[in-house]
Amino acid sequence: MAHGAQKLFGWFGGYGLEGTGQWMASIGIEPGYLMALLAGSGEFLGGLALLIGLLTRPAALVTAFTMIVAILTVHIGNGLFMSNNGYEFGLALLAASVSLLISGGGNLSADKSVHQAIH
């Protein structure tokens, strides 16, 4: 969520949509503003949904896709380790997202409460 908040709102030392969009365009991810909006929304809203366990599988799919794009477009050329802006953290988030995509939200999730209320 924090990385999404950086992109969307400029929180935590981020550049906000405008700055992130300009940066994305500068590295060839076009249109930069739209891509910043999509990436930031995927990270922030997807993370929020995963945190509360609401729409867990769709949110996990969105965050997994976001991490794949981040790894392939930004981090892969820097090697594995985070110390060189590598893909280590993105890979860990991808693994967690795939795990939640497979398993779902679990007994304490909002998904479970919604399911019980409907049935």
JSON list of C-alpha atoms in Angstrom, two decimals:
[
{"chain": "A", "resi": 1, "resn": "MET", "atom": "CA", "xyz": [0.00, 0.00, 0.00]},
{"chain": "A", "resi": 2, "resn": "ALA", "atom": "CA", "xyz": [2.81, 2.42, 0.81]},
{"chain": "A", "resi": 3, "resn": "HIS", "atom": "CA", "xyz": [4.31, 2.22, -2.69]},
{"chain": "A", "resi": 4, "resn": "GLY", "atom": "CA", "xyz": [0.87, 2.84, -4.17]},
{"chain": "A", "resi": 5, "resn": "ALA", "atom": "CA", "xyz": [0.41, 5.83, -1.85]},
{"chain": "A", "resi": 6, "resn": "GLN", "atom": "CA", "xyz": [3.73, 7.20, -3.10]},
{"chain": "A", "resi": 7, "resn": "LYS", "atom": "CA", "xyz": [2.53, 6.98, -6.69]},
{"chain": "A", "resi": 8, "resn": "LEU", "atom": "CA", "xyz": [-1.01, 8.22, -6.14]},
{"chain": "A", "resi": 9, "resn": "PHE", "atom": "CA", "xyz": [-0.68, 10.81, -3.39]},
{"chain": "A", "resi": 10, "resn": "GLY", "atom": "CA", "xyz": [3.00, 11.66, -3.06]},
{"chain": "A", "resi": 11, "resn": "TRP", "atom": "CA", "xyz": [3.05, 10.24, 0.48]},
{"chain": "A", "resi": 12, "resn": "PHE", "atom": "CA", "xyz": [6.16, 8.72, 2.06]},
{"chain": "A", "resi": 13, "resn": "GLY", "atom": "CA", "xyz": [8.51, 10.70, -0.16]},
{"chain": "A", "resi": 14, "resn": "GLY", "atom": "CA", "xyz": [6.78, 9.74, -3.42]},
{"chain": "A", "resi": 15, "resn": "TYR", "atom": "CA", "xyz": [6.25, 11.93, -6.46]},
{"chain": "A", "resi": 16, "resn": "GLY", "atom": "CA", "xyz": [2.47, 11.66, -6.81]},
{"chain": "A", "resi": 17, "resn": "LEU", "atom": "CA", "xyz": [0.69, 10.88, -10.05]},
{"chain": "A", "resi": 18, "resn": "GLU", "atom": "CA", "xyz": [2.24, 13.68, -12.07]},
{"chain": "A", "resi": 19, "resn": "GLY", "atom": "CA", "xyz": [5.83, 12.97, -11.06]},
{"chain": "A", "resi": 20, "resn": "THR", "atom": "CA", "xyz": [5.45, 9.20, -11.25]},
{"chain": "A", "resi": 21, "resn": "GLY", "atom": "CA", "xyz": [3.80, 9.53, -14.65]},
{"chain": "A", "resi": 22, "resn": "GLN", "atom": "CA", "xyz": [6.68, 11.64, -15.93]},
{"chain": "A", "resi": 23, "resn": "TRP", "atom": "CA", "xyz": [9.19, 9.11, -14.60]},
{"chain": "A", "resi": 24, "resn": "MET", "atom": "CA", "xyz": [7.32, 6.21, -16.18]},
{"chain": "A", "resi": 25, "resn": "ALA", "atom": "CA", "xyz": [7.21, 8.00, -19.52]},
{"chain": "A", "resi": 26, "resn": "SER", "atom": "CA", "xyz": [10.95, 8.70, -19.25]},
{"chain": "A", "resi": 27, "resn": "ILE", "atom": "CA", "xyz": [11.70, 4.97, -19.02]},
{"chain": "A", "resi": 28, "resn": "GLY", "atom": "CA", "xyz": [9.35, 4.12, -21.89]},
{"chain": "A", "resi": 29, "resn": "ILE", "atom": "CA", "xyz": [6.20, 3.13, -20.01]},
{"chain": "A", "resi": 30, "resn": "GLU", "atom": "CA", "xyz": [3.58, 5.09, -21.94]},
{"chain": "A", "resi": 31, "resn": "PRO", "atom": "CA", "xyz": [1.23, 6.82, -21.39]},
{"chain": "A", "resi": 32, "resn": "GLY", "atom": "CA", "xyz": [3.02, 7.67, -18.18]},
{"chain": "A", "resi": 33, "resn": "TYR", "atom": "CA", "xyz": [0.17, 9.28, -16.24]},
{"chain": "A", "resi": 34, "resn": "LEU", "atom": "CA", "xyz": [-2.25, 6.43, -16.97]},
{"chain": "A", "resi": 35, "resn": "MET", "atom": "CA", "xyz": [0.37, 3.81, -16.13]},
{"chain": "A", "resi": 36, "resn": "ALA", "atom": "CA", "xyz": [1.14, 5.61, -12.85]},
{"chain": "A", "resi": 37, "resn": "LEU", "atom": "CA", "xyz": [-2.57, 5.65, -12.04]},
{"chain": "A", "resi": 38, "resn": "LEU", "atom": "CA", "xyz": [-2.93, 1.94, -12.82]},
{"chain": "A", "resi": 39, "resn": "ALA", "atom": "CA", "xyz": [0.21, 0.89, -10.94]},
{"chain": "A", "resi": 40, "resn": "GLY", "atom": "CA", "xyz": [-0.56, 3.09, -7.95]},
{"chain": "A", "resi": 41, "resn": "SER", "atom": "CA", "xyz": [-4.17, 1.92, -7.80]},
{"chain": "A", "resi": 42, "resn": "GLY", "atom": "CA", "xyz": [-3.14, -1.71, -8.09]},
{"chain": "A", "resi": 43, "resn": "GLU", "atom": "CA", "xyz": [-0.65, -1.34, -5.27]},
{"chain": "A", "resi": 44, "resn": "PHE", "atom": "CA", "xyz": [-2.77, 0.83, -2.98]},
{"chain": "A", "resi": 45, "resn": "LEU", "atom": "CA", "xyz": [-6.29, -0.51, -3.53]},
{"chain": "A", "resi": 46, "resn": "GLY", "atom": "CA", "xyz": [-5.10, -4.07, -4.09]},
{"chain": "A", "resi": 47, "resn": "GLY", "atom": "CA", "xyz": [-3.06, -3.92, -0.91]},
{"chain": "A", "resi": 48, "resn": "LEU", "atom": "CA", "xyz": [-5.99, -2.46, 1.02]},
{"chain": "A", "resi": 49, "resn": "ALA", "atom": "CA", "xyz": [-8.32, -5.19, -0.25]},
{"chain": "A", "resi": 50, "resn": "LEU", "atom": "CA", "xyz": [-5.79, -7.86, 0.70]},
{"chain": "A", "resi": 51, "resn": "LEU", "atom": "CA", "xyz": [-5.31, -6.31, 4.13]},
{"chain": "A", "resi": 52, "resn": "ILE", "atom": "CA", "xyz": [-9.00, -6.61, 4.98]},
{"chain": "A", "resi": 53, "resn": "GLY", "atom": "CA", "xyz": [-9.55, -9.77, 2.97]},
{"chain": "A", "resi": 54, "resn": "LEU", "atom": "CA", "xyz": [-12.17, -8.29, 0.66]},
{"chain": "A", "resi": 55, "resn": "LEU", "atom": "CA", "xyz": [-12.27, -9.67, -2.88]},
{"chain": "A", "resi": 56, "resn": "THR", "atom": "CA", "xyz": [-9.07, -11.47, -2.00]},
{"chain": "A", "resi": 57, "resn": "ARG", "atom": "CA", "xyz": [-8.60, -13.47, -5.19]},
{"chain": "A", "resi": 58, "resn": "PRO", "atom": "CA", "xyz": [-9.28, -10.59, -7.62]},
{"chain": "A", "resi": 59, "resn": "ALA", "atom": "CA", "xyz": [-7.08, -8.27, -5.53]},
{"chain": "A", "resi": 60, "resn": "ALA", "atom": "CA", "xyz": [-4.32, -10.88, -5.48]},
{"chain": "A", "resi": 61, "resn": "LEU", "atom": "CA", "xyz": [-4.55, -11.21, -9.26]},
{"chain": "A", "resi": 62, "resn": "VAL", "atom": "CA", "xyz": [-4.22, -7.43, -9.67]},
{"chain": "A", "resi": 63, "resn": "THR", "atom": "CA", "xyz": [-1.25, -7.20, -7.32]},
{"chain": "A", "resi": 64, "resn": "ALA", "atom": "CA", "xyz": [0.44, -10.21, -8.95]},
{"chain": "A", "resi": 65, "resn": "PHE", "atom": "CA", "xyz": [0.07, -8.61, -12.39]},
{"chain": "A", "resi": 66, "resn": "THR", "atom": "CA", "xyz": [1.35, -5.29, -11.04]},
{"chain": "A", "resi": 67, "resn": "MET", "atom": "CA", "xyz": [4.44, -7.01, -9.61]},
{"chain": "A", "resi": 68, "resn": "ILE", "atom": "CA", "xyz": [5.12, -8.86, -12.86]},
{"chain": "A", "resi": 69, "resn": "VAL", "atom": "CA", "xyz": [5.03, -5.57, -14.76]},
{"chain": "A", "resi": 70, "resn": "ALA", "atom": "CA", "xyz": [7.23, -3.85, -12.15]},
{"chain": "A", "resi": 71, "resn": "ILE", "atom": "CA", "xyz": [9.77, -6.66, -12.19]},
{"chain": "A", "resi": 72, "resn": "LEU", "atom": "CA", "xyz": [9.98, -6.84, -15.98]},
{"chain": "A", "resi": 73, "resn": "THR", "atom": "CA", "xyz": [9.99, -3.11, -16.70]},
{"chain": "A", "resi": 74, "resn": "VAL", "atom": "CA", "xyz": [11.94, -1.62, -13.80]},
{"chain": "A", "resi": 75, "resn": "HIS", "atom": "CA", "xyz": [13.84, -4.12, -11.68]},
{"chain": "A", "resi": 76, "resn": "ILE", "atom": "CA", "xyz": [14.99, -7.11, -13.76]},
{"chain": "A", "resi": 77, "resn": "GLY", "atom": "CA", "xyz": [18.05, -5.36, -15.16]},
{"chain": "A", "resi": 78, "resn": "ASN", "atom": "CA", "xyz": [19.30, -4.54, -11.67]},
{"chain": "A", "resi": 79, "resn": "GLY", "atom": "CA", "xyz": [19.71, -8.13, -10.52]},
{"chain": "A", "resi": 80, "resn": "LEU", "atom": "CA", "xyz": [17.99, -9.85, -7.64]},
{"chain": "A", "resi": 81, "resn": "PHE", "atom": "CA", "xyz": [18.94, -7.88, -4.55]},
{"chain": "A", "resi": 82, "resn": "MET", "atom": "CA", "xyz": [17.05, -4.86, -3.21]},
{"chain": "A", "resi": 83, "resn": "SER", "atom": "CA", "xyz": [20.30, -3.05, -2.45]},
{"chain": "A", "resi": 84, "resn": "ASN", "atom": "CA", "xyz": [20.68, -2.48, -6.21]},
{"chain": "A", "resi": 85, "resn": "ASN", "atom": "CA", "xyz": [16.95, -1.82, -6.83]},
{"chain": "A", "resi": 86, "resn": "GLY", "atom": "CA", "xyz": [16.61, -5.43, -7.93]},
{"chain": "A", "resi": 87, "resn": "TYR", "atom": "CA", "xyz": [13.51, -7.56, -8.17]},
{"chain": "A", "resi": 88, "resn": "GLU", "atom": "CA", "xyz": [13.82, -9.35, -4.79]},
{"chain": "A", "resi": 89, "resn": "PHE", "atom": "CA", "xyz": [10.97, -7.45, -3.08]},
{"chain": "A", "resi": 90, "resn": "GLY", "atom": "CA", "xyz": [8.72, -7.57, -6.14]},
{"chain": "A", "resi": 91, "resn": "LEU", "atom": "CA", "xyz": [9.30, -11.31, -6.38]},
{"chain": "A", "resi": 92, "resn": "ALA", "atom": "CA", "xyz": [8.36, -11.77, -2.71]},
{"chain": "A", "resi": 93, "resn": "LEU", "atom": "CA", "xyz": [5.17, -9.77, -3.22]},
{"chain": "A", "resi": 94, "resn": "LEU", "atom": "CA", "xyz": [4.43, -11.76, -6.37]},
{"chain": "A", "resi": 95, "resn": "ALA", "atom": "CA", "xyz": [4.82, -15.03, -4.44]},
{"chain": "A", "resi": 96, "resn": "ALA", "atom": "CA", "xyz": [2.54, -13.78, -1.65]},
{"chain": "A", "resi": 97, "resn": "SER", "atom": "CA", "xyz": [-0.04, -12.62, -4.21]},
{"chain": "A", "resi": 98, "resn": "VAL", "atom": "CA", "xyz": [-0.01, -15.96, -6.03]},
{"chain": "A", "resi": 99, "resn": "SER", "atom": "CA", "xyz": [-0.38, -17.75, -2.69]},
{"chain": "A", "resi": 100, "resn": "LEU", "atom": "CA", "xyz": [-3.45, -15.65, -1.83]},
{"chain": "A", "resi": 101, "resn": "LEU", "atom": "CA", "xyz": [-4.80, -16.13, -5.35]},
{"chain": "A", "resi": 102, "resn": "ILE", "atom": "CA", "xyz": [-4.70, -19.88, -4.80]},
{"chain": "A", "resi": 103, "resn": "SER", "atom": "CA", "xyz": [-5.79, -20.03, -1.15]},
{"chain": "A", "resi": 104, "resn": "GLY", "atom": "CA", "xyz": [-8.25, -17.16, -0.88]},
{"chain": "A", "resi": 105, "resn": "GLY", "atom": "CA", "xyz": [-8.76, -14.98, 2.16]},
{"chain": "A", "resi": 106, "resn": "GLY", "atom": "CA", "xyz": [-9.29, -17.51, 4.91]},
{"chain": "A", "resi": 107, "resn": "ASN", "atom": "CA", "xyz": [-11.53, -17.63, 7.96]},
{"chain": "A", "resi": 108, "resn": "LEU", "atom": "CA", "xyz": [-10.80, -14.12, 9.26]},
{"chain": "A", "resi": 109, "resn": "SER", "atom": "CA", "xyz": [-11.33, -12.35, 5.93]},
{"chain": "A", "resi": 110, "resn": "ALA", "atom": "CA", "xyz": [-14.14, -10.03, 4.97]},
{"chain": "A", "resi": 111, "resn": "ASP", "atom": "CA", "xyz": [-14.79, -12.45, 2.10]},
{"chain": "A", "resi": 112, "resn": "LYS", "atom": "CA", "xyz": [-15.73, -15.14, 4.63]},
{"chain": "A", "resi": 113, "resn": "SER", "atom": "CA", "xyz": [-18.10, -12.78, 6.45]},
{"chain": "A", "resi": 114, "resn": "VAL", "atom": "CA", "xyz": [-19.75, -11.71, 3.20]},
{"chain": "A", "resi": 115, "resn": "HIS", "atom": "CA", "xyz": [-20.10, -15.33, 2.10]},
{"chain": "A", "resi": 116, "resn": "GLN", "atom": "CA", "xyz": [-21.73, -16.28, 5.42]},
{"chain": "A", "resi": 117, "resn": "ALA", "atom": "CA", "xyz": [-24.10, -13.31, 5.27]},
{"chain": "A", "resi": 118, "resn": "ILE", "atom": "CA", "xyz": [-25.24, -14.23, 1.76]},
{"chain": "A", "resi": 119, "resn": "HIS", "atom": "CA", "xyz": [-25.72, -17.92, 2.45]}
]
